[in-house]
Amino acid sequence: MIPLSLGRIAEIVGGKAEGDKSVTVTAPAVLDSRQAEPGGLFVAFVGEHADGHDYAEQAGRAGAVAVLGSRPTPLPTVVVEDTRTALQTLAAHVVDRLRDGLTVIGVTGSQGKTGTKDLLTAVVSCAAPTVATVGSLNNELGVPLTMLRARAATRFLVLEMGARHVGDIAELTGLVAPDIAVVLNVGVAHLGEFGSRAAIANAKGELVQGLVPGGTAVLNADDPRVAAMRALTDGPVLTFGRAEHSDVRALDLALDRLGRPSCTLRTAAASAHVALPLIGAHQALNAAAAAAAALAAGVPFALAAAGLATVSLSPWRMERRDLACGAMLLNDSYNANPDSTRAALDALAAIEGGRRIAVLGTMLELGDDSEAEHRAVGAYAAARADVVAVVGDAARPIADGAGERSVVLADNDAAVDWLRGHLAADDVVLVKASRGACLDEVAAALT
C-alpha cells in the first residue's frame, strides 16, 4: 500500500480519525487480525458471529498500526458509517493515484479463474513488478484488498473478479476499470443464483463493458457466449482457444504420465512449445488465455511462453501430494461445479498408476438442475475412475449416476476412515467438492 497517514485516510473515506492522526499506514490492509503486517491496516467488520473490532489489539500485536472500522478501538482508528464502502473508496483512491504507470487486468469466468490468474501472474511478473489476487479473493471485499497492495513500483495489477448476481462485476469495475478484460467461459457455476446461463453470460460480460476507453477484451473463441461479447466493446479484441481463427491457439496438446500438459501456443507471428507444471489438459487453454492477456499488456510472446513454465497454483487446486502409503493425492477441494469436476476427472483418468479413486462431495448453487447435474457427474466419474466415493447425503445423486462403482460415505470422517483402509501404493485419489463441503479436511487428514 502507498503510505497514507490516518488523517489522510479519514479525509479520503469521509470518516473521523480517532487517535494519533499522524500514524502512517505502509503495509497491506487485512480482514483477519492474525494476518496483519508491521505498518498495516486492520479492517474491522461486525459479523454475524464475531465483531472484528474486538480483535484490534491482536492485530496491533501482529504489527497493524491503525484500524478502519465503525467504532473506536484501542488502536488509532478511522471511524466510518459503512466499513465496506470506506474500504472500497480507499482502494479506488490508491489505484487512481497509481494509474499512470499501472496496467489493470481483470479475469473472470465460470471456471478456471484462479488457475488462469495464477498463470497470468507468473507471466507478467517476469516482465515487471506485479500484484495479484491471493487465492480466490475475488468479491466486493477481496478485490479492494488486492488493490490496496499496489505500490508505486507496481506495473501490473491482476484482479480475479467473481460474481453471484448480475451487477456484481459491474460494481467491481466501478472501483477500478480494467485495461484488459479476460473472459474464460460461461458455465453453470452458481446457476441456482443466476437462474439461467444467459444471465451468467450477462454477468461475465460486465467485465468487458467495464473496460477503460480503448481497453482490450481477451475472449475465448471456443465458447460462443464469450465470443459474442465482442459486441460489448468498441476497443481491440484478442481471442484464444483451439479454433483456427483464434489469435492465440493451443495446438498439439499432449499429457505426460502425471497428467501434465504440453502444447504449442501459436500466434500469427510466432509459436512456442510450452510444458506446464500443472495437472489437467484444461490448463492448456488457460495458458493460451494468459498468453493472450500478456500480449495485450505488451509482454513479448517469448517471455510470456517462458513465464508459463514457472507457474504454481493457489492451494487446493489440483495440488499433488505423495502419501505415505505410496498413493498420490490430487487435492482439488477448494470448489466445484459440473464443468470443473469433469475437468478434474479427466485429469485423474490421464494419470498413470493403479486404481483411480474419485472422492466427490456436493456441488452447491445449481438450483433446480442440482440433482440432474450430480447424476450426470456421477456417470462421468464412473467412466473415468475405478471407485467413486461419494461423501455426504446431499451428494448421493452422484452415486446414483455412478452405479456399481460408487460407495456412499456419511461424512468427512467416514471418508477419511474408508480411504485409510482402502488406499494402496500407486493408487491415485482425487478429492473435489464445493467449498461448503469442506473436503479439504479429508485431504488434510490423508497428508
Coordinates of C-alpha atoms in Angstrom, one line a residue:
M1 CA 0.0 0.0 0.0
I2 CA 1.2 3.5 -0.7
P3 CA 2.0 5.4 2.6
L4 CA -1.0 7.2 4.0
S5 CA -1.5 8.8 7.4
L6 CA -4.5 8.1 9.5
G7 CA -5.7 11.7 9.0
R8 CA -5.4 11.4 5.2
I9 CA -7.3 8.1 5.2
A10 CA -10.1 9.7 7.1
E11 CA -10.3 12.5 4.6
I12 CA -10.4 10.1 1.7
V13 CA -13.2 7.9 3.1
G14 CA -15.1 10.7 4.8
G15 CA -14.5 9.3 8.3
K16 CA -13.3 10.6 11.6
A17 CA -9.8 9.9 12.9
E18 CA -9.7 8.7 16.5
G19 CA -6.2 8.7 18.0
D20 CA -2.9 9.8 16.5
K21 CA -3.7 11.2 13.1
S22 CA 0.0 11.2 12.1
V23 CA 0.3 7.4 12.3
T24 CA 1.1 6.2 8.8
V25 CA -0.1 3.0 7.2
T26 CA 2.6 1.5 4.9
A27 CA 1.6 -2.2 4.6
P28 CA -1.4 -4.0 3.2
A29 CA -4.9 -4.0 4.7
V30 CA -6.3 -7.2 6.1
L31 CA -9.6 -8.5 7.5
D32 CA -8.0 -11.2 9.6
S33 CA -6.2 -9.8 12.6
R34 CA -3.7 -12.7 12.5
Q35 CA -2.6 -11.7 9.0
A36 CA -1.7 -8.1 9.9
E37 CA 1.8 -7.0 8.9
P38 CA 4.0 -4.3 10.5
G39 CA 2.7 -0.9 9.4
G40 CA -0.6 -2.5 8.2
L41 CA -4.3 -1.5 8.3
F42 CA -6.8 -3.8 10.1
V43 CA -10.3 -3.5 8.6
A44 CA -12.9 -4.4 11.2
F45 CA -16.4 -5.7 10.4
V46 CA -19.2 -6.6 12.7
G47 CA -20.2 -10.1 11.6
E48 CA -23.0 -12.5 12.5
H49 CA -20.8 -14.4 15.0
A50 CA -17.9 -12.1 15.7
D51 CA -17.1 -8.4 16.0
G52 CA -13.8 -7.5 14.3
H53 CA -13.3 -4.5 16.5
D54 CA -12.7 -6.9 19.4
Y55 CA -9.6 -8.2 17.6
A56 CA -7.9 -4.8 17.1
E57 CA -5.4 -5.3 19.9
Q58 CA -4.5 -8.7 18.4
A59 CA -3.9 -7.0 15.0
G60 CA -1.8 -4.5 16.8
R61 CA 0.4 -7.2 18.3
A62 CA 0.9 -8.6 14.8
G63 CA 2.0 -5.2 13.5
A64 CA -1.0 -3.3 12.4
V65 CA -0.8 0.4 13.2
A66 CA -4.3 1.5 12.5
V67 CA -7.9 0.3 12.1
L68 CA -10.7 1.1 9.7
G69 CA -14.0 0.4 11.4
S70 CA -17.4 1.6 12.6
R71 CA -16.4 2.4 16.1
P72 CA -13.2 3.4 18.0
T73 CA -10.7 0.7 19.1
P74 CA -7.5 0.7 21.2
L75 CA -5.5 1.4 18.0
P76 CA -5.7 4.7 16.1
T77 CA -8.9 4.2 14.1
V78 CA -10.8 5.8 11.2
V79 CA -14.4 5.6 12.2
V80 CA -17.0 5.4 9.3
E81 CA -20.6 4.5 9.0
D82 CA -20.1 1.8 6.4
T83 CA -16.8 -0.1 6.5
R84 CA -17.3 -1.9 3.2
T85 CA -17.9 1.4 1.3
A86 CA -14.9 3.0 3.0
L87 CA -12.6 0.1 2.1
Q88 CA -13.7 0.3 -1.5
T89 CA -13.3 4.1 -1.6
L90 CA -9.8 3.9 -0.2
A91 CA -8.8 1.2 -2.7
A92 CA -10.2 3.2 -5.6
H93 CA -8.2 6.2 -4.4
V94 CA -5.0 4.3 -4.1
V95 CA -5.2 2.8 -7.6
D96 CA -6.3 6.1 -9.1
R97 CA -3.1 7.6 -7.6
L98 CA -1.0 4.9 -9.3
R99 CA -2.9 4.6 -12.6
D100 CA -0.5 6.4 -14.9
G101 CA 2.1 3.6 -14.5
L102 CA -0.3 0.7 -13.9
T103 CA -1.9 -1.8 -16.2
V104 CA -5.0 -3.4 -14.6
I105 CA -6.1 -6.8 -15.9
G106 CA -9.4 -8.3 -14.8
V107 CA -10.1 -12.1 -15.1
T108 CA -13.5 -13.8 -14.9
G109 CA -15.3 -16.9 -16.0
S110 CA -17.4 -19.7 -14.6
Q111 CA -14.4 -21.9 -14.0
G112 CA -10.7 -21.6 -14.3
K113 CA -10.5 -18.0 -13.0
T114 CA -7.9 -18.7 -10.3
G115 CA -5.7 -21.0 -12.4
T116 CA -5.6 -18.5 -15.2
K117 CA -5.0 -15.7 -12.8
D118 CA -2.0 -17.7 -11.4
L119 CA -0.7 -18.4 -14.9
L120 CA -1.1 -14.8 -15.9
T121 CA 0.6 -13.6 -12.8
A122 CA 3.6 -15.8 -13.4
V123 CA 3.9 -14.4 -17.0
V124 CA 3.6 -10.7 -16.2
S125 CA 5.8 -11.0 -13.1
C126 CA 8.6 -11.9 -15.5
A127 CA 8.2 -8.5 -17.1
A128 CA 7.6 -6.1 -14.2
P129 CA 6.5 -5.9 -10.6
T130 CA 3.1 -7.4 -10.2
V131 CA 0.3 -7.5 -7.6
A132 CA -2.3 -10.2 -8.0
T133 CA -5.3 -11.6 -6.2
V134 CA -4.3 -14.1 -3.5
G135 CA -6.2 -17.3 -3.8
S136 CA -9.8 -16.5 -4.8
L137 CA -10.4 -13.2 -3.0
N138 CA -12.5 -12.1 -5.9
N139 CA -15.5 -10.3 -4.4
E140 CA -16.5 -6.9 -3.1
L141 CA -14.0 -7.2 -0.2
G142 CA -11.3 -9.3 -1.8
V143 CA -10.8 -7.0 -4.9
P144 CA -10.3 -3.8 -2.9
L145 CA -7.9 -5.6 -0.5
T146 CA -5.8 -6.7 -3.5
M147 CA -6.0 -3.1 -4.9
L148 CA -4.6 -1.8 -1.7
R149 CA -1.5 -4.0 -2.0
A150 CA -0.4 -2.0 -5.1
R151 CA 2.6 0.3 -4.6
A152 CA 4.4 3.0 -6.6
A153 CA 6.6 0.3 -8.2
T154 CA 3.7 -1.9 -9.3
R155 CA 3.3 -2.1 -13.0
F156 CA 0.6 -4.9 -13.3
L157 CA -2.4 -5.4 -11.1
V158 CA -4.1 -8.7 -11.8
L159 CA -7.6 -9.0 -10.4
E160 CA -9.7 -12.1 -10.3
M161 CA -13.4 -11.0 -10.4
G162 CA -16.2 -13.3 -9.4
A163 CA -20.0 -12.9 -9.4
R164 CA -23.0 -14.5 -7.8
H165 CA -25.5 -12.0 -9.2
V166 CA -25.9 -9.8 -12.2
G167 CA -24.3 -6.4 -11.3
D168 CA -21.5 -7.8 -9.1
I169 CA -18.8 -7.4 -11.6
A170 CA -20.1 -4.0 -12.7
E171 CA -19.7 -3.0 -9.0
L172 CA -16.1 -4.1 -9.1
T173 CA -15.3 -2.4 -12.4
G174 CA -16.8 0.7 -10.9
L175 CA -14.0 0.6 -8.4
V176 CA -11.3 0.0 -11.0
A177 CA -11.9 -0.1 -14.7
P178 CA -9.6 -2.7 -16.2
D179 CA -7.3 -2.0 -19.1
I180 CA -7.6 -5.7 -20.2
A181 CA -10.6 -7.9 -19.6
V182 CA -10.2 -11.7 -19.8
V183 CA -13.4 -13.8 -20.0
L184 CA -12.8 -17.5 -19.9
N185 CA -16.1 -19.2 -20.3
V186 CA -19.8 -19.2 -19.4
G187 CA -20.8 -22.4 -17.5
V188 CA -23.3 -23.4 -14.9
A189 CA -21.5 -22.4 -11.7
H190 CA -23.9 -20.5 -9.4
L191 CA -26.8 -21.4 -11.8
G192 CA -29.1 -21.5 -8.8
E193 CA -28.3 -17.9 -8.1
F194 CA -28.4 -16.6 -11.6
G195 CA -31.4 -18.6 -12.9
S196 CA -30.1 -19.1 -16.4
R197 CA -26.9 -19.4 -18.5
A198 CA -27.9 -16.3 -20.3
A199 CA -27.9 -14.3 -17.0
I200 CA -24.4 -15.8 -16.3
A201 CA -23.2 -14.5 -19.7
N202 CA -24.6 -11.1 -18.9
A203 CA -22.8 -11.0 -15.6
K204 CA -19.5 -12.1 -17.1
G205 CA -19.9 -9.5 -19.9
E206 CA -19.9 -6.7 -17.4
L207 CA -16.1 -7.1 -17.3
V208 CA -15.9 -6.2 -21.0
Q209 CA -18.4 -3.4 -20.6
G210 CA -16.4 -2.0 -17.7
L211 CA -13.1 -1.6 -19.7
V212 CA -11.4 1.7 -19.8
P213 CA -12.0 3.5 -23.2
G214 CA -9.8 1.7 -25.7
G215 CA -9.2 -1.2 -23.4
T216 CA -8.7 -4.7 -24.8
A217 CA -11.1 -7.7 -24.4
V218 CA -9.4 -11.1 -24.3
L219 CA -12.1 -13.6 -25.2
N220 CA -12.5 -17.4 -25.6
A221 CA -13.1 -18.1 -29.2
D222 CA -14.2 -21.7 -28.4
D223 CA -17.2 -20.5 -26.2
P224 CA -19.9 -18.9 -28.3
R225 CA -21.3 -17.0 -25.4
V226 CA -17.9 -15.5 -24.7
A227 CA -17.1 -14.8 -28.3
A228 CA -20.4 -12.9 -28.6
M229 CA -19.1 -10.4 -26.1
R230 CA -17.0 -8.8 -28.9
A231 CA -20.2 -6.8 -29.5
L232 CA -19.9 -5.2 -26.0
T233 CA -16.9 -3.2 -26.8
D234 CA -15.6 -0.8 -29.4
G235 CA -12.0 -1.5 -28.4
P236 CA -9.5 -4.1 -29.5
V237 CA -10.3 -7.8 -29.1
L238 CA -7.8 -10.7 -28.8
T239 CA -9.1 -14.2 -28.9
F240 CA -7.7 -17.5 -27.6
G241 CA -8.6 -21.1 -28.0
R242 CA -8.3 -24.1 -30.2
A243 CA -10.4 -22.7 -33.0
E244 CA -8.5 -21.8 -36.2
H245 CA -9.4 -18.2 -36.1
S246 CA -8.1 -17.7 -32.5
D247 CA -5.3 -15.0 -32.2
V248 CA -3.5 -17.3 -29.7
R249 CA -4.1 -21.0 -30.4
A250 CA -3.3 -24.0 -28.2
L251 CA -2.2 -26.9 -30.5
D252 CA -0.7 -30.3 -30.3
L253 CA -1.8 -31.0 -26.7
A254 CA -0.1 -33.9 -25.0
L255 CA 0.0 -35.2 -21.4
D256 CA 2.8 -36.8 -19.6
R257 CA 2.4 -39.8 -17.2
L258 CA 1.4 -37.4 -14.4
G259 CA -1.3 -35.7 -16.5
R260 CA 0.8 -32.5 -17.0
P261 CA 0.0 -30.8 -20.3
S262 CA 2.3 -29.6 -23.0
C263 CA 1.2 -27.8 -26.1
T264 CA 2.2 -25.4 -28.8
L265 CA 1.0 -21.8 -28.5
R266 CA 0.8 -20.1 -31.8
T267 CA 0.1 -16.6 -32.9
A268 CA 0.2 -15.1 -36.4
A269 CA 3.8 -14.0 -35.8
A270 CA 5.3 -16.7 -33.6
S271 CA 4.9 -20.0 -31.8
A272 CA 6.4 -21.6 -28.7
H273 CA 6.3 -25.0 -27.1
V274 CA 5.1 -24.8 -23.5
A275 CA 5.3 -27.5 -20.8
L276 CA 3.1 -26.7 -17.8
P277 CA 4.0 -27.9 -14.3
L278 CA 0.2 -28.3 -13.7
I279 CA -2.2 -31.2 -13.9
G280 CA -5.0 -31.4 -16.4
A281 CA -5.5 -30.9 -20.1
H282 CA -7.8 -27.9 -19.4
Q283 CA -4.7 -25.9 -18.2
A284 CA -3.5 -25.6 -21.8
L285 CA -6.5 -23.4 -22.7
N286 CA -5.9 -21.3 -19.5
A287 CA -2.3 -20.9 -20.6
A288 CA -3.5 -19.6 -24.0
A289 CA -5.7 -17.1 -22.2
A290 CA -2.8 -15.9 -20.1
A291 CA -0.6 -15.6 -23.1
A292 CA -3.2 -13.6 -25.0
A293 CA -3.7 -11.2 -22.0
A294 CA 0.1 -10.9 -21.6
L295 CA 0.4 -9.9 -25.3
A296 CA -2.4 -7.3 -24.8
A297 CA -0.3 -6.0 -21.8
G298 CA 2.8 -5.6 -24.0
V299 CA 4.7 -8.6 -22.7
P300 CA 6.8 -10.2 -25.5
F301 CA 5.5 -13.6 -26.6
A302 CA 8.7 -15.4 -25.9
L303 CA 8.9 -14.0 -22.4
A304 CA 5.2 -15.0 -21.9
A305 CA 5.8 -18.5 -23.0
A306 CA 8.8 -18.9 -20.7
G307 CA 6.9 -17.5 -17.8
L308 CA 4.1 -20.1 -18.1
A309 CA 6.6 -22.8 -17.2
T310 CA 7.2 -21.2 -13.8
V311 CA 3.7 -21.1 -12.5
S312 CA 2.4 -22.6 -9.2
L313 CA -1.3 -22.7 -8.5
S314 CA -3.1 -21.4 -5.4
P315 CA -3.7 -24.0 -2.7
W316 CA -6.2 -26.8 -3.1
R317 CA -6.4 -26.5 -6.9
M318 CA -5.2 -29.9 -8.4
E319 CA -2.5 -29.9 -5.7
R320 CA -0.5 -33.1 -6.0
R321 CA 0.9 -34.8 -2.9
D322 CA 2.5 -38.2 -2.4
L323 CA 1.0 -40.1 0.5
A324 CA 2.9 -42.3 3.0
C325 CA 1.1 -45.4 1.7
G326 CA 2.5 -44.8 -1.8
A327 CA -0.7 -43.4 -3.3
M328 CA -0.9 -40.0 -5.0
L329 CA -3.4 -37.3 -3.8
L330 CA -4.9 -34.7 -6.1
N331 CA -6.4 -32.1 -3.8
D332 CA -8.9 -30.0 -5.8
S333 CA -11.1 -29.3 -2.8
Y334 CA -11.3 -25.6 -3.0
N335 CA -14.5 -25.5 -5.0
A336 CA -16.5 -27.4 -7.6
N337 CA -19.2 -27.1 -10.3
P338 CA -20.1 -29.7 -13.0
D339 CA -17.7 -28.4 -15.6
S340 CA -14.7 -28.1 -13.3
T341 CA -15.4 -31.5 -11.8
R342 CA -15.4 -33.1 -15.3
A343 CA -12.1 -31.4 -16.0
A344 CA -10.7 -32.8 -12.7
L345 CA -12.0 -36.3 -13.6
D346 CA -10.4 -36.1 -17.0
A347 CA -7.1 -35.2 -15.3
L348 CA -7.5 -38.2 -12.9
A349 CA -8.1 -40.5 -15.8
A350 CA -4.9 -39.3 -17.6
I351 CA -2.5 -40.1 -14.8
E352 CA -0.7 -43.4 -14.9
G353 CA -0.9 -45.5 -11.8
G354 CA -3.0 -48.1 -10.1
R355 CA -6.7 -47.6 -9.2
R356 CA -8.2 -44.2 -9.8
I357 CA -10.4 -43.1 -6.9
A358 CA -12.7 -40.1 -7.1
V359 CA -13.8 -38.7 -3.8
L360 CA -16.6 -36.3 -4.6
G361 CA -18.9 -34.2 -2.5
T362 CA -21.8 -31.9 -3.2
M363 CA -21.7 -29.1 -5.8
L364 CA -23.7 -26.2 -4.5
E365 CA -25.8 -23.4 -6.0
L366 CA -27.1 -25.4 -9.0
G367 CA -30.8 -24.6 -8.4
D368 CA -33.4 -26.9 -9.9
D369 CA -30.8 -28.7 -12.0
S370 CA -28.9 -29.8 -9.0
E371 CA -30.0 -33.5 -8.9
A372 CA -29.6 -34.0 -12.6
E373 CA -26.2 -32.3 -12.7
H374 CA -25.0 -34.5 -9.8
R375 CA -26.3 -37.7 -11.5
A376 CA -24.5 -36.7 -14.7
V377 CA -21.2 -36.1 -12.9
G378 CA -21.6 -39.5 -11.3
A379 CA -22.0 -41.2 -14.7
Y380 CA -19.0 -39.2 -16.0
A381 CA -16.9 -40.2 -12.9
A382 CA -17.8 -43.9 -13.4
A383 CA -16.3 -43.8 -16.9
R384 CA -13.0 -42.3 -15.6
A385 CA -12.5 -43.7 -12.1
D386 CA -12.4 -47.3 -10.7
V387 CA -14.1 -46.2 -7.5
V388 CA -16.4 -43.2 -6.9
A389 CA -16.5 -42.4 -3.2
V390 CA -19.5 -40.0 -2.6
V391 CA -19.3 -38.0 0.6
G392 CA -22.5 -36.8 2.4
D393 CA -26.2 -37.4 1.8
A394 CA -26.5 -34.2 -0.3
A395 CA -24.1 -35.7 -2.9
R396 CA -26.0 -39.1 -3.1
P397 CA -27.2 -38.4 -6.7
I398 CA -23.6 -38.7 -7.8
A399 CA -23.7 -42.3 -6.5
D400 CA -26.9 -42.9 -8.4
G401 CA -25.2 -41.8 -11.6
A402 CA -22.0 -43.8 -10.9
G403 CA -23.9 -47.0 -10.2
E404 CA -21.9 -50.1 -9.0
R405 CA -18.6 -48.2 -9.0
S406 CA -19.8 -46.0 -6.2
V407 CA -19.6 -46.2 -2.4
V408 CA -21.5 -43.7 -0.2
L409 CA -19.8 -42.3 2.9
A410 CA -21.8 -40.5 5.5
D411 CA -19.4 -37.6 6.2
N412 CA -15.8 -36.4 6.1
D413 CA -14.7 -38.6 9.0
A414 CA -16.2 -41.6 7.3
A415 CA -14.4 -40.7 4.1
V416 CA -11.1 -40.5 5.9
D417 CA -11.6 -43.8 7.6
W418 CA -12.6 -45.5 4.4
L419 CA -9.6 -44.1 2.5
R420 CA -7.2 -45.1 5.2
G421 CA -8.5 -48.6 5.0
H422 CA -8.6 -48.9 1.2
L423 CA -5.7 -46.9 -0.3
A424 CA -2.8 -48.8 -1.7
A425 CA 0.5 -48.0 -3.4
D426 CA 0.2 -46.5 -6.9
D427 CA -3.5 -45.5 -6.3
V428 CA -4.4 -42.0 -7.5
V429 CA -7.1 -40.3 -5.4
L430 CA -9.0 -37.1 -6.4
V431 CA -10.7 -35.0 -3.7
K432 CA -13.2 -32.5 -5.1
A433 CA -16.4 -30.7 -3.9
S434 CA -17.8 -27.2 -3.4
R435 CA -16.2 -25.2 -0.7
G436 CA -19.1 -25.7 1.7
A437 CA -18.5 -29.5 1.8
C438 CA -15.1 -28.9 3.4
L439 CA -13.4 -31.8 1.7
D440 CA -10.1 -30.1 2.3
E441 CA -10.4 -31.7 5.8
V442 CA -10.3 -35.1 4.1
A443 CA -7.2 -34.1 2.1
A444 CA -5.5 -32.7 5.2
A445 CA -6.2 -35.9 7.2
L446 CA -4.6 -38.0 4.5
T447 CA -1.4 -35.9 4.4

